[in-house]
CSV table of C-alpha atoms in Angstrom, one decimal:
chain,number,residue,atom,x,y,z
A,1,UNK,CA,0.0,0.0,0.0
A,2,UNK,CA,1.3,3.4,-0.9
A,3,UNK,CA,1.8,5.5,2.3
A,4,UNK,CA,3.9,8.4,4.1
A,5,UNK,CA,4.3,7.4,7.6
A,6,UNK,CA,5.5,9.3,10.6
A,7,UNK,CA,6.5,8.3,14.2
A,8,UNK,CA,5.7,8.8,17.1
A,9,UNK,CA,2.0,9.7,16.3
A,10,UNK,CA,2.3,11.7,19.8
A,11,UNK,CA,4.8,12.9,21.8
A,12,UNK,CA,5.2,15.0,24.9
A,13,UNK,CA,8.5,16.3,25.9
A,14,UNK,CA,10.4,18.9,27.9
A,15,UNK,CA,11.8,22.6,27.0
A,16,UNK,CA,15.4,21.5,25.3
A,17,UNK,CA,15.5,17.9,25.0
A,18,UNK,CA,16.5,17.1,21.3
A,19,UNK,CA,14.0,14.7,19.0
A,20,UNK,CA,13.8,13.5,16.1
A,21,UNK,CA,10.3,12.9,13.7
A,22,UNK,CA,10.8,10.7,11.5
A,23,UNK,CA,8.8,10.5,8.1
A,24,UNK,CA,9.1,7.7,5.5
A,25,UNK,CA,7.1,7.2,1.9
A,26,UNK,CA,7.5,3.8,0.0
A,27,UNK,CA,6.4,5.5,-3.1
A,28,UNK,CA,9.8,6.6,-4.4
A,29,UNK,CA,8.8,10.3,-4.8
A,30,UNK,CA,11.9,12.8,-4.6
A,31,UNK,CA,10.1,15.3,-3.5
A,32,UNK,CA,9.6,15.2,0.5
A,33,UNK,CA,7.9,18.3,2.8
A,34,UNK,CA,6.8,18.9,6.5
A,35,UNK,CA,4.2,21.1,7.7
A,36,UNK,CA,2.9,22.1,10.6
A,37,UNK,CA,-0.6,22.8,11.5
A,38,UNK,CA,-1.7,25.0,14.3
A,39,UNK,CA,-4.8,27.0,15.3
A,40,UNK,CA,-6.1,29.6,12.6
A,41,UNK,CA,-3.3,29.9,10.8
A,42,UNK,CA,-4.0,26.4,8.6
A,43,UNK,CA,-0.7,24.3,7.1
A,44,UNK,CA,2.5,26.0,6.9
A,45,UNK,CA,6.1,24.6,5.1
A,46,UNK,CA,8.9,24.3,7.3
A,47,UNK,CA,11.4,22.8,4.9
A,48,UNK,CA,11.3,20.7,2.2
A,49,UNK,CA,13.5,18.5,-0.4
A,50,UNK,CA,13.9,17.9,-3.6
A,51,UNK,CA,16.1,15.1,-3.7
A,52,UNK,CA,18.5,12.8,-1.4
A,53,UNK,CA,21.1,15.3,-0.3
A,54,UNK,CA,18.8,18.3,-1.7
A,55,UNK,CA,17.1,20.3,1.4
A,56,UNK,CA,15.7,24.0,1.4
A,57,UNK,CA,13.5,26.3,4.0
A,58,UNK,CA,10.2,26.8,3.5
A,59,UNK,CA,8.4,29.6,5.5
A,60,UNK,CA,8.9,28.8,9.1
A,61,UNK,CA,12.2,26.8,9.1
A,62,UNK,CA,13.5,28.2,12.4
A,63,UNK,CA,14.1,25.6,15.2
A,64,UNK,CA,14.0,23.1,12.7
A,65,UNK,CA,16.5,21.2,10.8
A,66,UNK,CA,16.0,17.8,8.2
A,67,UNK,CA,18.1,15.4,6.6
A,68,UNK,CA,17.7,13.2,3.5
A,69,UNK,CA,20.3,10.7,3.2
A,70,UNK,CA,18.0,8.3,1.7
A,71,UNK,CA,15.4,9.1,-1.1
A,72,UNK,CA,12.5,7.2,0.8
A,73,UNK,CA,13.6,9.0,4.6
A,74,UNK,CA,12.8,12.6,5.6
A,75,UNK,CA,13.5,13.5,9.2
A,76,UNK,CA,12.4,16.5,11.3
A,77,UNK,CA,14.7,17.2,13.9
A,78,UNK,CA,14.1,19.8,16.9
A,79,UNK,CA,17.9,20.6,18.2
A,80,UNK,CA,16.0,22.2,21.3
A,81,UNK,CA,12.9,22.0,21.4
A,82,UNK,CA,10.4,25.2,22.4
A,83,UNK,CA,6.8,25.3,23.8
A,84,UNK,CA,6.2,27.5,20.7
A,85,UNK,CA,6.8,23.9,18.9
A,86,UNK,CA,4.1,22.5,20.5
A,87,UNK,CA,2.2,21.7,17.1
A,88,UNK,CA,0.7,19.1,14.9
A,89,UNK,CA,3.0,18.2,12.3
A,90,UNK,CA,2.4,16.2,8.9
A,91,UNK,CA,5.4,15.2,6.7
A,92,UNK,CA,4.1,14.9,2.5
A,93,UNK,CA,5.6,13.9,-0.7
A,94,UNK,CA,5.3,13.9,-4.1
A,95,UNK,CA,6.6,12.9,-7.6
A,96,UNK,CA,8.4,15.2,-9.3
A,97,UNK,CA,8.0,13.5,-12.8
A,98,UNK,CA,4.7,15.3,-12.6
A,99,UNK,CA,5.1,18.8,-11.7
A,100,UNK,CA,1.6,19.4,-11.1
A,101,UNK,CA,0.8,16.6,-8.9
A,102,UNK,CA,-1.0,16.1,-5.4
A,103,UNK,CA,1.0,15.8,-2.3
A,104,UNK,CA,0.3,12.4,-0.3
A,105,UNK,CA,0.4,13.2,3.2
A,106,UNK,CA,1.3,11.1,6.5
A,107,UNK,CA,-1.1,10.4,9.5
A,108,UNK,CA,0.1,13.7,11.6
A,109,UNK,CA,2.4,13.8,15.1
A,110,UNK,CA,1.0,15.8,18.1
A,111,UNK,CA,3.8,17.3,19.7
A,112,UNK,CA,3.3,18.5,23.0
A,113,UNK,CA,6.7,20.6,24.4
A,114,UNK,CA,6.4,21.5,27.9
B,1,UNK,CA,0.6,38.2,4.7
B,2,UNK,CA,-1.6,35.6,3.8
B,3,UNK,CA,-1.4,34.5,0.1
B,4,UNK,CA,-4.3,32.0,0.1
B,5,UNK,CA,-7.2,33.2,2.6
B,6,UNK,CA,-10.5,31.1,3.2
B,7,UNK,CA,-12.6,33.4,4.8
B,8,UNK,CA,-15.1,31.4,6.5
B,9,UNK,CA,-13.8,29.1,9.5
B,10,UNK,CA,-16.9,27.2,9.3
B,11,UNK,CA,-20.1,26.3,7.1
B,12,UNK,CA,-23.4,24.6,7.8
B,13,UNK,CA,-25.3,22.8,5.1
B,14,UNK,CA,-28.2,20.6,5.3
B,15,UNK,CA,-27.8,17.0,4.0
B,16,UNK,CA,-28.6,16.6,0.0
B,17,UNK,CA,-27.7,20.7,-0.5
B,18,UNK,CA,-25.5,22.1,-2.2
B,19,UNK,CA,-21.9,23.4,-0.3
B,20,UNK,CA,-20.0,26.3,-1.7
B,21,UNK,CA,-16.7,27.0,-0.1
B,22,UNK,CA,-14.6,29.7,-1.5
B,23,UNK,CA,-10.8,30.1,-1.4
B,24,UNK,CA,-8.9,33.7,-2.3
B,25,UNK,CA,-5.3,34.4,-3.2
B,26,UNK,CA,-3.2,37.2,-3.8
B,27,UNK,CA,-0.4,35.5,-5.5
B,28,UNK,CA,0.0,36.4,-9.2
B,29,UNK,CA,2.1,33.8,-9.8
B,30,UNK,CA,0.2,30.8,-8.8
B,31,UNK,CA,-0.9,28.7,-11.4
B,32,UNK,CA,-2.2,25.4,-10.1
B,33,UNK,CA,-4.9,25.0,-7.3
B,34,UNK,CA,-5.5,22.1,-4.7
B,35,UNK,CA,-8.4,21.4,-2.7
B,36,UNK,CA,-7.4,18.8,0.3
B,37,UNK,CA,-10.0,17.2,3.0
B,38,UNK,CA,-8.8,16.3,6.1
B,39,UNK,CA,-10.8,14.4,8.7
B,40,UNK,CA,-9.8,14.3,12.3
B,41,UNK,CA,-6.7,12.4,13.7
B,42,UNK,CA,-5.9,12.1,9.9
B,43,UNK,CA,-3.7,13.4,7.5
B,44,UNK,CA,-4.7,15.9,4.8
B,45,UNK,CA,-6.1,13.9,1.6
B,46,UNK,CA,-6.1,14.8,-1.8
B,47,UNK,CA,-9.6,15.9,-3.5
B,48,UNK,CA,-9.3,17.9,-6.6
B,49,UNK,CA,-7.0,20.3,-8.7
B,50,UNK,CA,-7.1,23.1,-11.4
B,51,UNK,CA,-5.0,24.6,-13.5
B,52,UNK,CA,-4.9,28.1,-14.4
B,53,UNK,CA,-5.3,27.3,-18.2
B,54,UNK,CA,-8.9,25.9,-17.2
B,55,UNK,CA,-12.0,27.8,-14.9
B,56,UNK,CA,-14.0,24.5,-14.3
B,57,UNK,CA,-13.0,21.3,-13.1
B,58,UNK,CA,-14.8,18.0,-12.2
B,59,UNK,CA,-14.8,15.0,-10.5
B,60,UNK,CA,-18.4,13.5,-9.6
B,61,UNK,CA,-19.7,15.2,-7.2
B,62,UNK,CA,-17.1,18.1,-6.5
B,63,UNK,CA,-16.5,20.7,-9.1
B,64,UNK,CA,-14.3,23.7,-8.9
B,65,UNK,CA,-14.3,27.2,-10.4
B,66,UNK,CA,-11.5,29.3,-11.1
B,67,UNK,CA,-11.9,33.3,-11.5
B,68,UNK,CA,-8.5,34.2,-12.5
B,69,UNK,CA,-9.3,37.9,-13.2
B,70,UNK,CA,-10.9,37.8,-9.2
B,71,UNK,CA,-8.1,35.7,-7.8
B,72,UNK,CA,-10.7,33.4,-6.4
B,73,UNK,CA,-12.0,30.0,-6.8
B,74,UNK,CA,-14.5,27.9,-5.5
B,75,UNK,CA,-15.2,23.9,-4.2
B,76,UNK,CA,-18.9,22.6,-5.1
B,77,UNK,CA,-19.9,19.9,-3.7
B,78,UNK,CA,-23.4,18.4,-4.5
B,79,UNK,CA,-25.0,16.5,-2.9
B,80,UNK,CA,-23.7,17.0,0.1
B,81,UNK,CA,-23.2,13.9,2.0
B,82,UNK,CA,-22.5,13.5,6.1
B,83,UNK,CA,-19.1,12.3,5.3
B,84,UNK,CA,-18.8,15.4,3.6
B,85,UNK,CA,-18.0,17.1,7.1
B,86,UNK,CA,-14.4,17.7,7.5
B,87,UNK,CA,-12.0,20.5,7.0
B,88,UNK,CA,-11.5,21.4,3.7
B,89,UNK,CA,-7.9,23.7,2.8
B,90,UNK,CA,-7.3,25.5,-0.4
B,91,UNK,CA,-3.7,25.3,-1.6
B,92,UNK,CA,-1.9,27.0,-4.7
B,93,UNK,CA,1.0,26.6,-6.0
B,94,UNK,CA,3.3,28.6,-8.8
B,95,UNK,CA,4.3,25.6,-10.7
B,96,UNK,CA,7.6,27.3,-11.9
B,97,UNK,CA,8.7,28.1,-8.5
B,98,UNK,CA,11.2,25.4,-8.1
B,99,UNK,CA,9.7,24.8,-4.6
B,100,UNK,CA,6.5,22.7,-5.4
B,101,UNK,CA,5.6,23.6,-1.6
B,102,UNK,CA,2.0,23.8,-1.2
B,103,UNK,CA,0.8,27.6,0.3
B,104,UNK,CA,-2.8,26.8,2.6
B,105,UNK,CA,-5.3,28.6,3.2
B,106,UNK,CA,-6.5,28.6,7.0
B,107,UNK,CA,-9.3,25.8,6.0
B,108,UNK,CA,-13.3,26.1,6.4
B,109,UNK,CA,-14.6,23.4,8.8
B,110,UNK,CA,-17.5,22.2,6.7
B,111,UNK,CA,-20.3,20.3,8.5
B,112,UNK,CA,-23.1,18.6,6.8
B,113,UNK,CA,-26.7,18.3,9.0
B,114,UNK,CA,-28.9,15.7,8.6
């Protein structure tokens, strides 16, 4: 079945303690995205890729920083983690051999930071 | 400053009507429209697209409209059906941005009565 799967689904942590989303999609698409979601202001891009080693900001990258050392792996990591990154967050991808395509999203992680 | 704006958080229809949510942008530049449903606890999921070279596009029961000249477009959906309700974003994109990252709209909550 074609997915995008993130994990954990919820997570509650402290001010500072570093972690690590991780988002994987067994559809080979090179192009990989998170979001985050938060009260009235709708979906927002944090940073996204293009391809393995290929990573850029999107519009509200700080506090945040991915990797993609593998085509079908996307990580969000949170260095130290803020109460203002208390969010819901939902990692997508698409193909890039159509431009105009749909973006498959994952299932969502609630992140709690205290 | 908000590119994509849905102006209404929430809509009401009774069952079997017709629902109308509209989506606004400012953006020039986009070119290529996304409608995505999202139900709770779930990831957003794709619904329906258009292009900027078209003003009508459909798929059963949802249609959209694209006023270029107005910036605006809008997501019909008839007959409304209970599994209807769920939060429904607008997204654009500018297809030659290099970025493919989706810009949302805040989302309208549609809820379909019995």
């Amino acid at each position: 079945e074609a997915q995008v799967t993130q994990n954990p689904r919820y997570l509650i942590t402290v001010t500072g303690k570093k972690l690590t989303v991780t988002c994987s999609q067994n559809m080979n698409h090179e192009y990989m995205s998170w979001y985050r979601q938060d009260p009235g202001l709708g979906l927002r891009q944090i940073y996204y890729s293009m391809n393995v080693e290929v990573t850029d900001k999107g519009d509200v990258p700080e506090g945040y920083k991915v990797s993609r050392k593998e085509k079908r792996n996307f990580p969000l990591i949170l260095e130290s983690p803020s109460p203002n990154q208390t969010s819901l967050y939902f990692c997508a991808s698409s193909s890039r051999t159509n431009s105009y395509n749909e973006q498959f999203f994952g299932p969502g992680t609630r992140l709690t930071v205290l | 400053d908000q590119q994509v704006k849905q102006n209404s958080p929430s809509l009401s229809v009774q069952e079997g009507r017709i629902s109308i949510l509209n989506c606004d942008y400012t953006n020039s530049m986009f070119d290529y429209f996304l409608w995505y449903k999202k139900y709770p606890a779930e990831g957003p999921t794709f619904l329906i697209s258009i292009s900027s070279i078209k003003d009508k596009n459909e798929d059963g029961r949802f249609t959209v409209f694209l006023n270029k000249s107005a910036k605006h477009l809008s997501l019909h959906i008839v007959p409304s059906q209970p599994g209807d309700s769920a939060v429904y974003f607008c997204a654009a994109l500018h297809s030659g941005g290099g970025a493919d990252g989706l810009t949302f709209g805040k989302g309208t909550h549609l809820i379909i009565q019995p």
